[in-house]
Short mmCIF file of C-alpha atoms in Angstrom, two decimals:
data_model
loop_
_atom_site.label_atom_id
_atom_site.label_comp_id
_atom_site.label_asym_id
_atom_site.label_seq_id
_atom_site.Cartn_x
_atom_site.Cartn_y
_atom_site.Cartn_z
CA MET A 180 11.16 -4.54 25.41
CA LEU A 181 11.02 -2.05 22.62
CA TYR A 182 7.32 -2.68 22.25
CA SER A 183 6.34 -2.42 25.48
CA LEU A 184 8.27 0.78 26.06
CA HIS A 185 6.77 2.48 22.97
CA GLU A 186 3.40 1.45 24.39
CA THR A 187 4.26 3.06 27.96
CA GLY A 188 4.98 5.93 26.19
CA TYR A 189 1.80 6.13 24.69
CA TYR A 190 -0.02 5.64 27.82
CA GLY A 191 2.19 7.86 29.69
CA ALA A 192 1.03 10.78 27.41
CA THR A 193 -2.33 10.03 28.18
CA PRO A 194 -2.83 13.04 30.80
CA LEU A 195 -1.17 15.13 28.41
CA ARG A 196 -3.26 14.20 25.58
CA LEU A 197 -6.51 14.93 27.93
CA ALA A 198 -5.15 18.27 28.70
CA ALA A 199 -4.57 19.20 25.39
CA LEU A 200 -7.95 17.94 24.18
CA ALA A 201 -9.48 19.95 27.23
CA THR A 202 -7.81 23.11 25.89
CA ARG A 203 -8.50 22.70 22.31
CA GLU A 204 -12.45 21.98 23.19
CA PHE A 205 -12.52 25.33 25.20
CA TRP A 206 -10.52 27.52 22.74
CA SER A 207 -12.80 26.52 19.70
CA SER A 208 -15.85 26.67 21.43
CA PRO A 209 -18.34 28.90 20.02
CA LEU A 210 -19.17 30.37 23.34
CA ASN A 211 -15.60 31.46 24.22
CA PRO A 212 -15.90 35.17 23.31
CA ALA A 213 -11.73 34.90 23.08
CA ARG A 214 -11.49 32.11 20.44
CA LEU A 215 -11.10 34.44 17.57
CA THR A 216 -8.55 36.72 19.33
CA ASP A 217 -4.57 35.95 18.21
CA PHE A 218 -4.07 34.42 21.96
CA GLY A 219 -6.99 32.30 21.54
CA ARG A 220 -5.75 31.05 17.88
CA ARG A 221 -2.53 30.54 19.45
CA MET A 222 -3.60 28.47 22.17
CA PHE A 223 -5.97 26.30 19.91
CA ALA A 224 -3.38 25.41 17.60
CA THR A 225 -0.80 24.33 19.95
CA ALA A 226 -3.56 22.18 21.33
CA ASP A 227 -4.55 20.68 18.47
CA LEU A 228 -0.97 20.07 17.47
CA VAL A 229 -0.03 18.30 20.64
CA THR A 230 -3.57 16.18 20.49
CA ASN A 231 -2.53 14.91 17.03
CA LEU A 232 1.35 14.06 18.05
CA THR A 233 0.14 12.20 21.01
CA ARG A 234 -2.86 10.13 19.86
CA ARG A 235 -3.48 6.82 18.14
CA TYR A 236 -3.60 6.55 14.37
CA ARG A 237 -5.60 3.67 13.09
CA ARG A 238 -6.52 2.25 9.76
CA PRO A 239 -8.33 5.06 7.86
CA GLU A 240 -11.36 4.98 6.22
CA TRP A 241 -11.53 4.49 2.73
CA GLY A 242 -13.78 7.47 1.96
CA ILE A 243 -14.69 6.63 -1.30
CA ASP A 244 -18.49 6.53 -1.81
CA SER A 245 -18.93 7.63 -5.58
CA VAL A 246 -16.90 7.96 -8.58
CA GLU A 247 -17.30 10.33 -11.56
CA ILE A 248 -17.69 8.47 -14.93
CA GLU A 249 -18.77 10.04 -18.36
CA GLY A 250 -20.16 13.19 -16.22
CA GLN A 251 -21.96 11.15 -14.03
CA THR A 252 -21.75 10.36 -10.18
CA VAL A 253 -21.70 6.70 -9.90
CA LYS A 254 -22.54 5.58 -5.98
CA VAL A 255 -19.99 3.05 -4.97
CA ARG A 256 -20.03 0.79 -1.95
CA PRO A 257 -16.85 -1.12 -0.56
CA GLN A 258 -17.59 -4.64 0.56
CA THR A 259 -15.66 -7.83 1.63
CA VAL A 260 -16.07 -10.42 -0.99
CA TRP A 261 -13.36 -13.04 0.32
CA SER A 262 -11.27 -13.11 3.66
CA SER A 263 -8.73 -15.10 5.63
CA PRO A 264 -7.36 -13.94 9.08
CA TRP A 265 -4.44 -12.36 7.36
CA VAL A 266 -6.56 -10.25 4.47
CA LYS A 267 -9.85 -9.41 3.23
CA LEU A 268 -10.39 -8.61 -0.26
CA THR A 269 -12.45 -5.49 -0.71
CA HIS A 270 -14.50 -4.98 -4.32
CA PHE A 271 -15.50 -1.50 -4.99
CA SER A 272 -19.00 -2.24 -6.21
CA ARG A 273 -20.63 0.32 -8.32
CA ASP A 274 -24.15 0.91 -8.33
CA MET A 275 -25.07 -0.84 -11.68
CA THR A 276 -28.30 2.11 -12.33
CA ASP A 277 -25.86 4.92 -12.06
CA MET A 278 -23.51 3.24 -14.52
CA ARG A 279 -26.25 2.38 -17.08
CA GLN A 280 -27.04 6.28 -16.93
CA ALA A 281 -22.96 7.05 -17.67
CA GLY A 282 -23.54 4.87 -20.75
CA ARG A 283 -21.54 1.79 -19.55
CA ARG A 284 -23.46 -1.37 -20.09
CA ALA A 285 -21.03 -3.88 -20.78
CA VAL A 286 -19.23 -5.67 -18.13
CA GLU A 287 -15.70 -4.08 -17.31
CA PRO A 288 -12.63 -5.84 -16.74
CA ALA A 289 -11.88 -7.16 -13.24
CA VAL A 290 -8.75 -5.37 -11.65
CA LEU A 291 -6.87 -7.26 -8.44
CA ILE A 292 -4.72 -4.65 -7.37
CA VAL A 293 -2.36 -6.11 -4.75
CA ALA A 294 -1.73 -3.48 -1.98
CA PRO A 295 1.72 -3.63 -0.15
CA LEU A 296 1.99 -5.21 3.10
CA SER A 297 5.03 -2.66 4.16
CA GLY A 298 4.04 -1.03 6.85
CA HIS A 299 1.14 1.43 5.85
CA TYR A 300 -2.64 0.22 4.99
CA ALA A 301 -4.13 -0.01 1.76
CA THR A 302 -5.57 3.03 2.03
CA LEU A 303 -2.62 4.16 0.52
CA LEU A 304 -3.80 3.60 -2.45
CA ARG A 305 -6.64 5.70 -2.08
CA GLY A 306 -6.08 7.49 -5.13
CA THR A 307 -4.75 4.54 -7.11
CA VAL A 308 -8.57 2.85 -6.41
CA GLN A 309 -10.33 6.05 -7.67
CA ALA A 310 -8.40 6.33 -10.62
CA PHE A 311 -9.19 2.24 -11.68
CA LEU A 312 -13.10 2.48 -10.57
CA GLN A 313 -13.32 4.93 -13.62
CA ASP A 314 -13.24 1.77 -16.28
CA HIS A 315 -12.84 -1.33 -14.00
CA GLU A 316 -14.39 -3.42 -11.37
CA VAL A 317 -12.31 -2.71 -8.59
CA TYR A 318 -10.73 -5.48 -6.04
CA ILE A 319 -7.98 -4.52 -3.56
CA THR A 320 -6.19 -6.71 -0.83
CA GLU A 321 -6.33 -5.21 2.75
CA TRP A 322 -3.47 -6.79 4.53
CA GLU A 323 -4.48 -7.34 8.49
CA ASN A 324 -2.05 -5.90 11.16
CA ALA A 325 -0.16 -8.69 12.29
CA ARG A 326 -0.61 -7.47 16.21
CA GLY A 327 -4.53 -8.09 15.99
CA VAL A 328 -4.11 -11.39 14.79
CA PRO A 329 -4.27 -13.87 17.40
CA VAL A 330 -0.99 -16.48 17.69
CA MET A 331 -3.63 -19.69 17.42
CA GLU A 332 -4.03 -18.44 13.71
CA GLY A 333 -0.33 -19.60 13.16
CA ARG A 334 2.23 -18.27 10.86
CA PHE A 335 1.97 -15.82 7.88
CA ASP A 336 5.34 -15.83 5.80
CA PHE A 337 6.22 -15.24 1.97
CA HIS A 338 4.79 -18.41 1.17
CA ASP A 339 1.45 -17.98 2.18
CA TYR A 340 1.66 -14.52 0.84
CA LEU A 341 1.88 -15.92 -2.24
CA ASP A 342 -0.44 -18.21 -2.00
CA HIS A 343 -2.88 -15.66 -0.93
CA VAL A 344 -2.74 -13.97 -4.21
CA ARG A 345 -3.12 -17.37 -6.04
CA ASP A 346 -6.52 -18.17 -4.10
CA MET A 347 -7.91 -14.30 -4.62
CA LEU A 348 -7.21 -14.83 -8.51
CA ARG A 349 -8.88 -18.02 -8.42
CA PHE A 350 -12.24 -16.24 -7.13
CA LEU A 351 -11.89 -13.65 -9.35
CA GLY A 352 -12.21 -16.37 -12.13
CA PRO A 353 -10.56 -16.70 -15.39
CA ARG A 354 -8.63 -14.05 -17.15
CA ALA A 355 -8.71 -10.86 -14.70
CA HIS A 356 -6.16 -8.26 -14.32
CA VAL A 357 -3.42 -8.12 -11.90
CA VAL A 358 -1.31 -4.80 -10.69
CA ALA A 359 1.21 -5.10 -7.83
CA VAL A 360 1.87 -1.95 -6.33
CA CYS A 361 5.74 -2.03 -4.98
CA GLN A 362 6.26 -4.56 -2.72
CA PRO A 363 4.19 -7.65 -3.90
CA GLY A 364 5.71 -7.46 -7.35
CA PRO A 365 8.04 -10.81 -6.58
CA PRO A 366 5.36 -12.71 -4.81
CA VAL A 367 2.85 -11.56 -7.43
CA LEU A 368 5.28 -12.41 -10.40
CA ALA A 369 5.83 -15.74 -8.67
CA ALA A 370 2.30 -16.56 -8.17
CA VAL A 371 1.27 -16.14 -11.67
CA SER A 372 4.39 -17.98 -12.79
CA LEU A 373 3.13 -21.13 -10.75
CA MET A 374 -0.37 -20.68 -12.36
CA ALA A 375 1.18 -20.59 -15.94
CA GLN A 376 3.21 -23.54 -14.99
CA ASP A 377 -0.03 -25.24 -13.73
CA GLY A 378 -2.03 -24.05 -16.88
CA GLU A 379 -4.87 -22.71 -14.55
CA ALA A 380 -7.84 -21.21 -16.14
CA ALA A 381 -7.65 -18.48 -13.56
CA ARG A 382 -4.31 -16.99 -14.42
CA PRO A 383 -4.44 -13.36 -15.05
CA ALA A 384 -4.86 -11.63 -18.75
CA SER A 385 -2.32 -9.15 -17.82
CA MET A 386 -0.30 -8.40 -14.93
CA THR A 387 1.07 -4.83 -14.44
CA PHE A 388 4.07 -3.77 -11.77
CA MET A 389 4.45 -0.49 -10.39
CA GLY A 390 7.44 0.60 -8.70
CA SER A 391 8.51 -2.99 -7.59
CA PRO A 392 11.65 -4.57 -6.40
CA ILE A 393 11.79 -7.60 -8.89
CA ASP A 394 15.31 -7.48 -8.90
CA ALA A 395 16.59 -5.12 -6.10
CA ARG A 396 20.32 -5.42 -7.92
CA HIS A 397 19.32 -2.82 -10.50
CA SER A 398 19.92 1.06 -9.24
CA PRO A 399 20.09 0.09 -5.23
CA THR A 400 18.81 2.53 -3.26
CA VAL A 401 19.27 3.50 0.31
CA THR A 402 16.98 0.97 1.21
CA ASN A 403 18.54 -1.57 -0.79
CA LYS A 404 22.08 -0.60 0.37
CA LEU A 405 20.86 -1.23 4.19
CA ALA A 406 19.78 -4.60 3.46
CA GLU A 407 22.96 -5.35 1.54
CA GLU A 408 25.44 -3.70 4.15
CA ARG A 409 23.47 -5.38 7.50
CA PRO A 410 23.89 -9.46 7.99
CA PHE A 411 20.58 -11.22 7.93
CA ALA A 412 21.06 -11.78 11.73
CA TRP A 413 21.32 -8.16 12.64
CA PHE A 414 17.62 -7.73 11.11
CA ALA A 415 16.26 -10.89 13.13
CA SER A 416 18.17 -9.67 16.64
CA ASN A 417 17.19 -5.73 15.94
CA MET A 418 13.72 -5.24 13.99
CA ILE A 419 11.74 -8.13 15.88
CA TYR A 420 9.77 -7.65 18.87
CA THR A 421 6.79 -9.10 20.77
CA VAL A 422 3.49 -7.72 20.77
CA PRO A 423 2.31 -6.83 24.37
CA PRO A 424 -0.98 -7.05 25.77
CA PRO A 425 -3.73 -6.38 25.22
CA TYR A 426 -3.66 -6.67 21.71
CA PRO A 427 -5.24 -9.89 20.08
CA GLY A 428 -1.97 -11.02 18.77
CA MET A 429 -0.03 -10.66 22.24
CA GLY A 430 3.03 -12.95 22.09
CA ARG A 431 3.26 -13.08 18.36
CA ARG A 432 6.91 -11.91 17.11
CA VAL A 433 6.51 -9.11 14.48
CA TYR A 434 8.49 -6.27 12.77
CA PRO A 435 6.70 -3.12 14.28
CA GLY A 436 4.84 -0.46 12.02
CA PHE A 437 6.44 2.04 14.70
CA VAL A 438 9.85 0.82 13.83
CA GLN A 439 9.69 1.70 10.18
CA LEU A 440 7.77 4.82 10.52
CA TYR A 441 10.75 6.25 12.71
CA SER A 442 13.41 5.11 10.48
CA PHE A 443 11.56 7.07 7.77
CA MET A 444 10.68 9.93 9.63
CA SER A 445 14.57 10.23 10.73
CA MET A 446 15.55 10.30 7.58
CA ASN A 447 13.83 13.40 6.79
CA ILE A 448 13.26 14.74 10.15
CA GLU A 449 13.69 18.39 9.39
CA ARG A 450 11.06 18.26 6.50
CA HIS A 451 8.55 16.63 9.10
CA GLN A 452 9.23 19.48 11.53
CA GLU A 453 9.03 22.12 9.03
CA ALA A 454 5.63 20.66 7.94
CA HIS A 455 4.27 20.73 11.30
CA LEU A 456 5.31 24.48 12.04
CA ARG A 457 3.81 25.34 8.79
CA TYR A 458 0.31 23.38 10.29
CA LEU A 459 0.63 25.47 13.59
CA GLN A 460 1.01 28.77 11.44
CA HIS A 461 -2.21 27.50 9.10
CA LEU A 462 -4.14 26.88 12.47
CA MET A 463 -3.41 30.20 13.75
CA ALA A 464 -3.88 32.16 10.45
CA ASP A 465 -7.37 30.37 10.35
CA ASP A 466 -6.30 28.37 7.24
CA GLY A 467 -8.61 25.69 7.53
CA ASP A 468 -8.15 24.17 3.92
CA SER A 469 -4.25 23.93 4.26
CA ALA A 470 -4.45 22.38 7.84
CA ASP A 471 -6.82 20.01 6.38
CA LYS A 472 -4.50 19.14 3.50
CA HIS A 473 -1.59 18.66 6.46
CA LEU A 474 -4.37 16.22 8.59
CA GLU A 475 -4.99 14.14 5.47
CA PHE A 476 -1.63 13.44 4.80
CA TYR A 477 -0.30 12.52 8.26
CA ASP A 478 -3.52 10.45 9.06
CA GLU A 479 -2.35 8.30 6.32
CA TYR A 480 1.30 8.45 6.67
CA LEU A 481 1.23 8.03 10.70
CA SER A 482 -1.28 5.02 10.37
CA VAL A 483 1.05 1.96 10.18
CA LEU A 484 0.69 -1.95 10.60
CA ASP A 485 3.06 -4.89 12.03
CA LEU A 486 4.47 -7.51 9.71
CA THR A 487 4.75 -10.63 11.32
CA GLU A 488 8.61 -11.61 11.55
CA GLU A 489 8.35 -14.60 9.12
CA PHE A 490 7.24 -12.57 6.24
CA TYR A 491 9.68 -9.64 6.95
CA LEU A 492 12.47 -11.94 7.45
CA GLN A 493 11.99 -14.10 4.24
CA THR A 494 11.22 -10.55 2.37
CA VAL A 495 14.54 -9.17 3.45
CA ASP A 496 16.29 -12.59 2.76
CA TYR A 497 14.55 -13.66 -0.50
CA VAL A 498 14.05 -9.88 -2.19
CA PHE A 499 16.97 -8.05 -0.87
CA GLN A 500 19.84 -10.18 0.02
CA ARG A 501 19.99 -13.48 -2.05
CA TYR A 502 17.83 -11.82 -4.89
CA LEU A 503 16.04 -15.83 -5.38
CA LEU A 504 13.49 -15.04 -8.12
CA PRO A 505 15.74 -13.00 -10.41
CA LYS A 506 18.57 -15.47 -9.91
CA GLY A 507 16.28 -18.58 -10.52
CA GLU A 508 16.52 -19.54 -7.23
CA LEU A 509 12.95 -19.45 -5.71
CA VAL A 510 11.34 -22.32 -4.51
CA HIS A 511 7.82 -22.45 -3.31
CA ARG A 512 6.62 -25.37 -1.48
CA GLY A 513 9.12 -27.82 -3.27
CA ARG A 514 8.64 -26.12 -6.57
CA PRO A 515 11.20 -24.13 -8.77
CA VAL A 516 9.32 -20.77 -9.70
CA ASP A 517 10.00 -20.38 -13.55
CA PRO A 518 8.54 -16.92 -14.75
CA SER A 519 10.09 -17.99 -18.20
CA GLN A 520 7.05 -20.36 -18.60
CA ILE A 521 4.52 -17.12 -18.47
CA ALA A 522 3.09 -17.41 -22.23
CA ASP A 523 -0.06 -15.38 -22.36
CA VAL A 524 -0.09 -13.13 -19.47
CA ALA A 525 0.62 -9.70 -20.62
CA LEU A 526 3.21 -7.79 -18.82
CA LEU A 527 3.44 -3.85 -18.34
CA THR A 528 6.08 -2.30 -15.75
CA VAL A 529 5.80 1.20 -14.89
CA GLU A 530 8.70 3.03 -13.06
CA GLY A 531 9.26 6.57 -11.58
CA GLU A 532 12.27 8.39 -13.17
CA ASN A 533 13.03 9.62 -9.20
CA ASP A 534 12.02 6.67 -7.32
CA ASP A 535 14.25 6.47 -4.19
CA ILE A 536 12.57 3.10 -2.90
CA SER A 537 12.98 0.78 -5.97
CA GLY A 538 15.33 2.30 -8.49
CA ILE A 539 15.12 2.32 -12.24
CA GLY A 540 15.52 -0.99 -13.86
CA GLN A 541 14.20 -3.18 -10.44
CA THR A 542 11.03 -3.42 -12.20
CA GLN A 543 11.78 -3.46 -15.72
CA ALA A 544 13.77 -6.78 -14.77
CA ALA A 545 10.31 -8.77 -15.25
CA HIS A 546 10.66 -8.24 -18.68
CA GLU A 547 13.99 -10.32 -18.93
CA LEU A 548 12.59 -13.11 -16.22
CA CYS A 549 9.47 -13.32 -18.76
CA ALA A 550 11.58 -14.79 -21.61
CA GLY A 551 8.53 -16.80 -22.78
CA LEU A 552 6.33 -13.74 -23.26
CA PRO A 553 6.55 -12.25 -26.97
CA ALA A 554 7.35 -8.63 -27.55
CA GLU A 555 3.89 -7.74 -28.20
CA LEU A 556 2.63 -9.02 -24.62
CA LYS A 557 5.24 -6.62 -23.18
CA ALA A 558 5.47 -3.01 -22.82
CA ASP A 559 7.28 -0.78 -20.41
CA TYR A 560 7.09 2.88 -19.28
CA VAL A 561 9.11 5.08 -16.92
CA GLN A 562 7.21 8.18 -15.93
CA PRO A 563 9.40 11.38 -15.66
CA HIS A 564 9.95 13.81 -12.46
CA VAL A 565 8.15 11.05 -10.29
CA GLY A 566 9.28 9.44 -6.96
CA HIS A 567 8.25 6.43 -5.30
CA TYR A 568 4.73 7.63 -4.37
CA GLY A 569 3.95 9.58 -7.74
CA VAL A 570 4.10 6.07 -9.46
CA PHE A 571 0.74 5.00 -7.94
CA ASN A 572 -0.71 8.61 -6.61
CA GLY A 573 -1.00 11.92 -7.20
CA ARG A 574 -1.84 14.37 -10.67
CA ARG A 575 0.73 12.86 -12.79
CA PHE A 576 -0.34 9.10 -12.13
CA ARG A 577 -4.04 10.16 -12.99
CA GLU A 578 -3.20 12.24 -16.21
CA GLU A 579 -0.21 10.44 -17.40
CA ILE A 580 0.54 6.83 -15.80
CA TYR A 581 -2.99 5.46 -15.43
CA PRO A 582 -4.41 6.21 -19.15
CA ARG A 583 -1.45 3.97 -20.11
CA VAL A 584 -1.91 1.02 -17.63
CA ARG A 585 -5.89 1.56 -18.67
CA ASP A 586 -5.42 1.11 -22.50
CA PHE A 587 -2.85 -1.41 -21.90
CA ILE A 588 -5.65 -3.38 -19.73
CA ALA A 589 -8.39 -2.63 -22.45
CA THR A 590 -6.03 -3.99 -25.03
CA HIS A 591 -5.51 -7.56 -23.36
CA GLU A 592 -9.16 -7.72 -22.39
CA SER A 593 -10.18 -7.65 -25.89
CA ARG A 594 -7.36 -10.21 -26.91
CA VAL A 595 -8.44 -12.68 -24.58
CA HIS A 596 -12.02 -12.17 -25.18
CA LYS A 597 -10.88 -12.61 -29.17
CA GLY A 598 -9.17 -15.86 -28.59
CA VAL A 599 -12.13 -17.29 -26.10
CA GLN A 600 -14.49 -16.70 -29.02
CA ALA A 601 -12.31 -18.17 -31.38
CA ALA A 602 -12.05 -21.13 -29.57
#
């Protein structure tokens, strides 16, 4: 019922939205001599704000068509190289002619960035991708919005997610590098563990976990405490709704993205109100640059996707309530998952000092679980003065975190190549 009410509210606001659009066009038209007056700017700003508050926010574009390498602009073309109904694997292909002009002639390490399936689209990692593109062949998972997947495609749960990660690593071939950002940490570690147990040639050369809840018992945050305080049945009864028509996934039971979005916004409602007030003031003052920055942030922040019922509930159960992976109790399709069997996949963990989503120690827990790894294949880094988002985006990520991840990958790319040559 809640999903239907949400859609009814959106369509009910259509007259207001159309009126705001018409008003915005009128007061921004170069044919309107009053558009630059104080009254005209106020009318335009108010109409623009109403338009943005009532419109539909769809999957954002990547907007990455080039990257600068050694002072040379290198053209970039995103292309889907592998897919299922639930995900597409996007390769950011760099122009080889431009790469040679930049002095890069050798094949650079392939990196699979596993994006979170936790409410936002993979484009939230735009800055992460741009950084990695300077030195790597970058692939990223773009998970589908569950409301867009027909019921006939079947279920998609935690175990399916794990299998998809394995399949994509197999597609990339032997000894790629995998980077898990936030939510994917536990299923990616489980996937690599199973690949190590099976001695798969396609197991990665290194794995990097950034702000991931490997063991959510450490430094519990508000999010962790909510999962602990509420019984599992509460999440099943209050967080799951049915997708209404006309979406392709109508009839599918999901955890709607708008529920999570409203929950996050309600935690910082005053900050969001102040941000929109500043946006209104920037428009009235004709400060286009500041207004554009506001729109860029909220275009991403307000674009959300739905999660399948089974994936969401299993994640709550496995990761945040029963802690199956760190307790050695995770079983995948009848097989126990044992990270201690990982013997040659280098491990790097990255955390933010002020992370209020995945507290300090939650990601570091991977080191204890990977007991079979020698010390020289392990590294840990805690970035001072950053929160959760700063672990994978922003200035400190670009200048302080990424260089460490880049060097770690380069070290173990070289290690693997030497091992192959020796063999």
